[in-house]
Short mmCIF file of C-alpha atoms and ligand atoms in Angstrom, two decimals:
data_model
loop_
_atom_site.label_atom_id
_atom_site.label_comp_id
_atom_site.label_asym_id
_atom_site.label_seq_id
_atom_site.Cartn_x
_atom_site.Cartn_y
_atom_site.Cartn_z
CA MET A 1 30.40 -47.57 -178.89
CA THR A 2 29.61 -44.24 -181.09
CA LEU A 3 25.89 -44.66 -180.62
CA GLY A 4 24.16 -41.22 -180.97
CA VAL A 5 24.13 -38.26 -182.26
CA GLU A 6 24.25 -35.65 -179.60
CA LEU A 7 22.45 -32.32 -179.38
CA GLU A 8 25.78 -30.60 -179.45
CA LEU A 9 26.38 -32.47 -183.21
CA LEU A 10 22.79 -31.29 -184.68
CA ARG A 11 23.60 -27.30 -182.97
CA ALA A 12 27.16 -27.66 -184.70
CA LEU A 13 26.19 -28.33 -187.77
CA HIS A 14 23.07 -26.28 -187.20
CA ALA A 15 25.71 -23.31 -186.74
CA THR A 16 27.40 -24.15 -189.75
CA ARG A 17 24.65 -24.07 -192.12
CA ARG A 18 24.65 -27.89 -192.48
CA ALA A 19 22.36 -30.88 -191.72
CA VAL A 20 22.39 -34.65 -190.95
CA VAL A 21 20.77 -37.03 -192.91
CA GLY A 22 17.57 -38.94 -190.98
CA ALA A 23 16.96 -42.08 -193.15
CA VAL A 24 13.86 -43.97 -192.76
CA ALA A 25 14.92 -47.60 -192.25
CA TYR A 26 12.26 -50.79 -192.22
CA ASP A 27 15.05 -53.57 -192.26
CA LEU A 28 18.63 -54.29 -191.80
CA VAL A 29 19.69 -53.69 -195.31
CA THR A 30 18.88 -50.29 -194.94
CA LEU A 31 20.14 -49.99 -191.54
CA GLU A 32 23.70 -51.08 -192.75
CA ALA A 33 23.66 -48.76 -195.71
CA ILE A 34 23.03 -45.83 -193.71
CA ALA A 35 25.84 -46.75 -191.14
CA ALA A 36 28.14 -47.22 -194.60
CA ALA A 37 27.18 -44.29 -195.84
CA GLY A 38 28.12 -41.90 -192.62
CA GLU A 39 31.63 -44.53 -192.98
CA ALA A 40 31.99 -43.34 -196.66
CA THR A 41 31.90 -39.49 -195.40
CA GLY A 42 32.98 -40.08 -192.11
CA CYS A 43 30.22 -37.85 -191.13
CA PRO A 44 26.99 -38.64 -188.76
CA VAL A 45 23.95 -40.27 -189.86
CA ILE A 46 20.74 -40.53 -187.89
CA ALA A 47 18.60 -44.18 -188.46
CA GLN A 48 15.10 -43.66 -188.08
CA VAL A 49 13.23 -46.68 -186.66
CA GLY A 50 9.64 -45.78 -185.87
CA SER A 51 6.29 -47.16 -185.04
CA SER A 52 5.48 -48.27 -188.64
CA ALA A 53 8.54 -50.25 -189.03
CA PHE A 54 7.30 -52.13 -186.03
CA GLY A 55 3.95 -53.11 -186.94
CA LEU A 56 6.08 -54.99 -189.88
CA VAL A 57 8.45 -56.45 -188.21
CA HIS A 58 9.19 -57.10 -184.63
CA GLY A 59 9.75 -53.75 -183.05
CA PRO A 60 12.72 -54.96 -180.19
CA ALA A 61 14.76 -57.00 -182.79
CA LEU A 62 14.92 -54.34 -185.64
CA ILE A 63 15.77 -51.70 -182.68
CA ALA A 64 18.23 -54.14 -181.18
CA ALA A 65 19.70 -54.69 -184.83
CA ALA A 66 19.90 -50.56 -185.54
CA ARG A 67 22.01 -50.62 -182.00
CA ALA A 68 24.25 -53.21 -183.31
CA VAL A 69 24.90 -51.84 -186.55
CA ALA A 70 25.53 -48.06 -185.02
CA GLY A 71 27.41 -49.25 -182.27
CA SER A 72 30.21 -51.23 -184.52
CA ALA A 73 30.24 -47.88 -186.26
CA THR A 74 33.10 -45.72 -187.08
CA VAL A 75 31.09 -42.49 -186.91
CA PRO A 76 28.24 -41.27 -184.87
CA VAL A 77 25.11 -43.04 -185.99
CA GLY A 78 21.49 -41.46 -183.90
CA LEU A 79 18.96 -43.73 -183.42
CA HIS A 80 15.58 -41.41 -183.94
CA LEU A 81 11.89 -42.03 -183.10
CA ASP A 82 9.78 -40.30 -185.93
CA HIS A 83 6.73 -39.42 -185.76
CA SER A 84 5.27 -40.82 -182.56
CA ARG A 85 2.18 -39.93 -180.88
CA ASP A 86 2.52 -41.94 -177.76
CA LEU A 87 4.90 -41.31 -174.74
CA ASP A 88 4.76 -44.68 -174.10
CA GLU A 89 6.14 -45.38 -177.00
CA ILE A 90 9.16 -42.90 -176.63
CA ARG A 91 9.45 -44.18 -173.41
CA ARG A 92 10.10 -47.48 -174.31
CA CYS A 93 11.96 -46.56 -177.32
CA LEU A 94 14.30 -44.20 -175.08
CA ASP A 95 14.79 -47.59 -172.57
CA ALA A 96 15.74 -49.03 -175.86
CA GLY A 97 18.34 -46.69 -176.26
CA TYR A 98 17.13 -44.25 -178.85
CA THR A 99 19.02 -41.02 -178.72
CA SER A 100 16.55 -38.73 -180.37
CA VAL A 101 12.24 -38.82 -180.21
CA MET A 102 9.75 -36.78 -182.61
CA ILE A 103 6.55 -36.58 -180.67
CA ASP A 104 4.04 -35.46 -183.48
CA GLY A 105 1.45 -33.35 -182.14
CA SER A 106 0.72 -31.70 -185.65
CA ARG A 107 -2.89 -32.88 -185.84
CA LEU A 108 -3.75 -31.37 -182.52
CA ALA A 109 -5.03 -27.40 -181.94
CA LEU A 110 -1.80 -25.42 -180.57
CA GLY A 111 -2.53 -25.34 -176.73
CA ALA A 112 -2.80 -29.43 -176.81
CA ASN A 113 0.22 -29.77 -179.10
CA ILE A 114 2.12 -27.79 -177.11
CA GLU A 115 1.09 -29.29 -173.67
CA LEU A 116 2.05 -33.27 -175.24
CA THR A 117 5.16 -32.02 -177.00
CA ALA A 118 6.06 -30.12 -173.41
CA ARG A 119 5.55 -33.85 -171.83
CA ALA A 120 7.55 -35.55 -174.06
CA VAL A 121 10.49 -33.20 -173.18
CA GLU A 122 10.17 -33.83 -169.74
CA VAL A 123 10.00 -37.79 -170.47
CA SER A 124 13.32 -37.42 -172.70
CA ARG A 125 15.57 -35.47 -170.66
CA PRO A 126 16.77 -37.90 -167.80
CA TYR A 127 17.71 -39.89 -170.80
CA GLY A 128 20.04 -37.44 -172.29
CA ALA A 129 18.20 -38.13 -175.67
CA TRP A 130 16.57 -34.73 -177.60
CA VAL A 131 13.71 -33.89 -179.10
CA GLU A 132 11.69 -32.79 -181.98
CA ALA A 133 8.27 -31.72 -182.62
CA GLU A 134 5.96 -30.64 -185.68
CA LEU A 135 4.25 -27.51 -185.88
CA GLY A 136 1.72 -26.98 -188.79
CA HIS A 137 0.95 -30.43 -190.55
CA LEU A 138 2.58 -32.15 -193.06
CA SER A 139 0.28 -33.89 -195.22
CA GLY A 140 0.56 -37.03 -197.19
CA ASP A 141 1.31 -41.07 -195.99
CA GLU A 142 4.57 -41.25 -193.92
CA ASP A 143 5.24 -45.10 -195.97
CA ARG A 144 4.16 -44.60 -199.20
CA SER A 145 3.40 -41.78 -201.76
CA THR A 146 -0.28 -40.68 -202.39
CA GLY A 147 -0.23 -37.86 -204.40
CA ALA A 148 -0.87 -35.47 -201.16
CA GLY A 149 -0.48 -31.88 -201.68
CA ALA A 150 1.07 -29.36 -199.38
CA GLY A 151 -0.22 -29.16 -195.55
CA GLU A 152 -1.07 -26.88 -193.36
CA PRO A 153 1.84 -24.24 -192.99
CA THR A 154 4.04 -23.48 -190.21
CA ASP A 155 3.14 -19.97 -188.72
CA PRO A 156 6.50 -18.66 -187.80
CA ASP A 157 4.98 -16.59 -184.58
CA GLU A 158 3.49 -20.12 -183.20
CA ALA A 159 6.87 -21.24 -183.86
CA ALA A 160 8.27 -19.22 -181.60
CA ARG A 161 5.82 -19.62 -178.89
CA PHE A 162 5.85 -23.13 -179.26
CA ALA A 163 9.54 -23.64 -179.01
CA ALA A 164 9.65 -21.45 -175.93
CA ASP A 165 6.84 -23.08 -174.09
CA THR A 166 8.24 -27.07 -175.27
CA GLY A 167 11.59 -26.48 -174.88
CA ILE A 168 11.74 -28.59 -177.96
CA ASP A 169 15.64 -29.29 -179.44
CA ALA A 170 14.31 -29.30 -182.64
CA LEU A 171 11.37 -28.29 -184.96
CA ALA A 172 10.00 -30.06 -188.35
CA VAL A 173 8.44 -27.12 -190.27
CA CYS A 174 5.69 -27.52 -193.10
CA ILE A 175 6.55 -25.21 -195.61
CA GLY A 176 5.15 -27.06 -198.80
CA ASN A 177 7.09 -29.47 -198.27
CA VAL A 178 4.86 -33.49 -198.76
CA HIS A 179 5.45 -36.97 -197.09
CA GLY A 180 6.17 -39.15 -200.58
CA ARG A 181 6.80 -38.57 -203.80
CA THR A 182 4.38 -35.65 -205.78
CA ALA A 183 2.70 -35.38 -208.89
CA ALA A 184 3.59 -31.84 -209.48
CA PRO A 185 7.17 -30.79 -208.52
CA VAL A 186 7.07 -29.70 -204.48
CA THR A 187 7.43 -25.71 -203.99
CA LEU A 188 9.02 -25.07 -200.83
CA ASP A 189 8.22 -21.69 -198.97
CA LEU A 190 11.67 -20.07 -198.20
CA GLY A 191 10.58 -16.79 -197.14
CA ARG A 192 8.27 -18.85 -194.95
CA LEU A 193 11.25 -20.92 -193.59
CA GLU A 194 13.41 -17.27 -193.58
CA ARG A 195 10.73 -16.10 -190.98
CA ILE A 196 10.58 -19.11 -188.76
CA ALA A 197 14.31 -19.41 -188.75
CA ALA A 198 14.30 -15.90 -187.30
CA ALA A 199 11.47 -16.32 -185.39
CA THR A 200 13.08 -19.25 -183.06
CA PRO A 201 16.81 -20.66 -182.34
CA VAL A 202 16.34 -23.99 -182.78
CA PRO A 203 17.72 -26.41 -185.92
CA LEU A 204 15.01 -26.79 -188.05
CA VAL A 205 13.75 -30.00 -189.44
CA LEU A 206 12.98 -30.93 -193.01
CA HIS A 207 10.69 -33.77 -193.74
CA GLY A 208 9.73 -35.16 -197.38
CA ALA A 209 13.26 -34.12 -198.39
CA SER A 210 12.89 -36.84 -201.40
CA GLY A 211 12.04 -35.24 -204.63
CA VAL A 212 13.21 -31.86 -203.33
CA PRO A 213 15.58 -30.34 -206.36
CA ASP A 214 18.86 -30.40 -204.62
CA ALA A 215 19.48 -26.45 -205.08
CA VAL A 216 16.05 -25.87 -203.11
CA ILE A 217 17.22 -28.22 -200.44
CA ALA A 218 20.81 -26.28 -200.13
CA ALA A 219 18.79 -23.19 -199.85
CA ALA A 220 16.83 -24.60 -197.10
CA VAL A 221 19.97 -25.93 -195.13
CA GLY A 222 21.32 -22.16 -195.26
CA LEU A 223 18.25 -20.90 -193.78
CA GLY A 224 18.75 -23.19 -190.68
CA VAL A 225 17.42 -26.98 -191.77
CA ALA A 226 19.70 -28.97 -189.79
CA LYS A 227 18.05 -32.18 -190.35
CA LEU A 228 16.55 -33.57 -193.53
CA ASN A 229 14.05 -36.74 -193.48
CA VAL A 230 14.46 -38.76 -196.67
CA ASN A 231 12.09 -41.67 -197.07
CA ALA A 232 10.36 -42.24 -200.03
CA ASP A 233 13.31 -41.92 -202.20
CA LEU A 234 15.14 -44.87 -200.17
CA ARG A 235 12.17 -46.74 -200.36
CA ALA A 236 12.11 -46.64 -204.38
CA ALA A 237 15.87 -47.25 -204.20
CA HIS A 238 15.60 -50.24 -202.31
CA LEU A 239 12.79 -51.84 -204.42
CA GLY A 240 14.40 -50.40 -207.64
CA ALA A 241 17.66 -52.25 -207.34
CA THR A 242 15.74 -55.71 -206.24
CA VAL A 243 13.43 -55.20 -209.09
CA ALA A 244 16.12 -55.11 -211.31
CA HIS A 245 18.37 -57.70 -210.14
CA ALA A 246 15.30 -59.82 -210.26
CA ALA A 247 14.57 -59.17 -213.75
CA ALA A 248 18.08 -59.80 -214.93
CA ASP A 249 18.46 -63.29 -212.63
CA PRO A 250 17.89 -66.01 -214.60
CA THR A 251 17.72 -68.43 -211.91
CA GLY A 252 14.74 -66.47 -210.37
CA ASP A 253 16.20 -67.10 -206.76
CA ASP A 254 19.29 -65.07 -206.10
CA LEU A 255 17.88 -63.46 -203.00
CA PRO A 256 21.23 -62.35 -201.49
CA GLY A 257 22.46 -61.01 -204.99
CA ALA A 258 19.32 -58.53 -204.89
CA LEU A 259 19.88 -57.67 -201.23
CA ALA A 260 23.34 -56.84 -202.14
CA ALA A 261 22.49 -54.52 -204.75
CA SER A 262 19.53 -52.60 -202.46
CA ARG A 263 22.31 -52.23 -199.99
CA GLN A 264 24.91 -50.81 -202.92
CA ALA A 265 21.62 -48.44 -204.19
CA LEU A 266 20.69 -47.40 -200.89
CA THR A 267 24.50 -46.59 -199.65
CA ALA A 268 25.07 -44.70 -203.00
CA HIS A 269 22.07 -42.80 -202.75
CA LEU A 270 22.54 -41.77 -199.00
CA THR A 271 26.06 -41.24 -199.54
CA SER A 272 25.22 -38.57 -202.10
CA LEU A 273 23.45 -36.81 -199.42
CA VAL A 274 25.44 -37.21 -196.77
CA GLN A 275 28.35 -35.76 -199.22
CA ALA A 276 25.87 -32.73 -200.18
CA TYR A 277 24.45 -31.38 -196.71
CA THR A 278 26.41 -32.82 -193.54
CA ALA A 279 30.18 -33.01 -194.86
ZN1 LIG B 301 7.67 -37.06 -191.18
#
């Protein structure tokens, strides 16, 4: 049983300027690809199964699948709740075996965000789970690309206060990154990232890593980003492989073949990310 990416592991990656890949999964095909990428590289990986997936499929069943995949993997596979705004949901997921959670109070004013986040930390501690929170606000939709522009940037001084007052273990930053693919290339404010990293010792998290050039991601990891969230590129790889398989399939019903093609495409994409930033 290797369920979980422990806080010590996240901190060790941070200390050596590497980053774990947090991949959003809506189904079993993606969950298997995440574990396969970890195993192909010998590196820890994190499967992120969140509220939006629960709306598409039966939450407990998907969580059980994630636990089964993680439990039989030969590398640590974390099970992470992404962008939760609800302490009850956090409790339910921790009861179900999640090993880390993200409380997202980024739409709130600073004081209210601190209050909500501190409560999430309090709820999570007895489970031994670590907590990520967001300061500033990332724009865009978490489940589909909307062409959003950059959101509200993270203020380095506020980040120092936020981390100290809440006791969080990881901080999601907004430095020009956006959820989903964008029409114009995203520009990350690496100077701001450097100031945030200098202001707080906690590992930083970059959401919306899809579509950001490799060299820019590498620079961000070098400055203290220890977790990279990917979703849009995975959705595109998943759908792209399915569509390509269907287009080349004269029978029009080779679903098993399409699922295998998607799993292969997802594994290849994730393996290259893990190899580049975690290994
Ligand atoms: Zn996000």
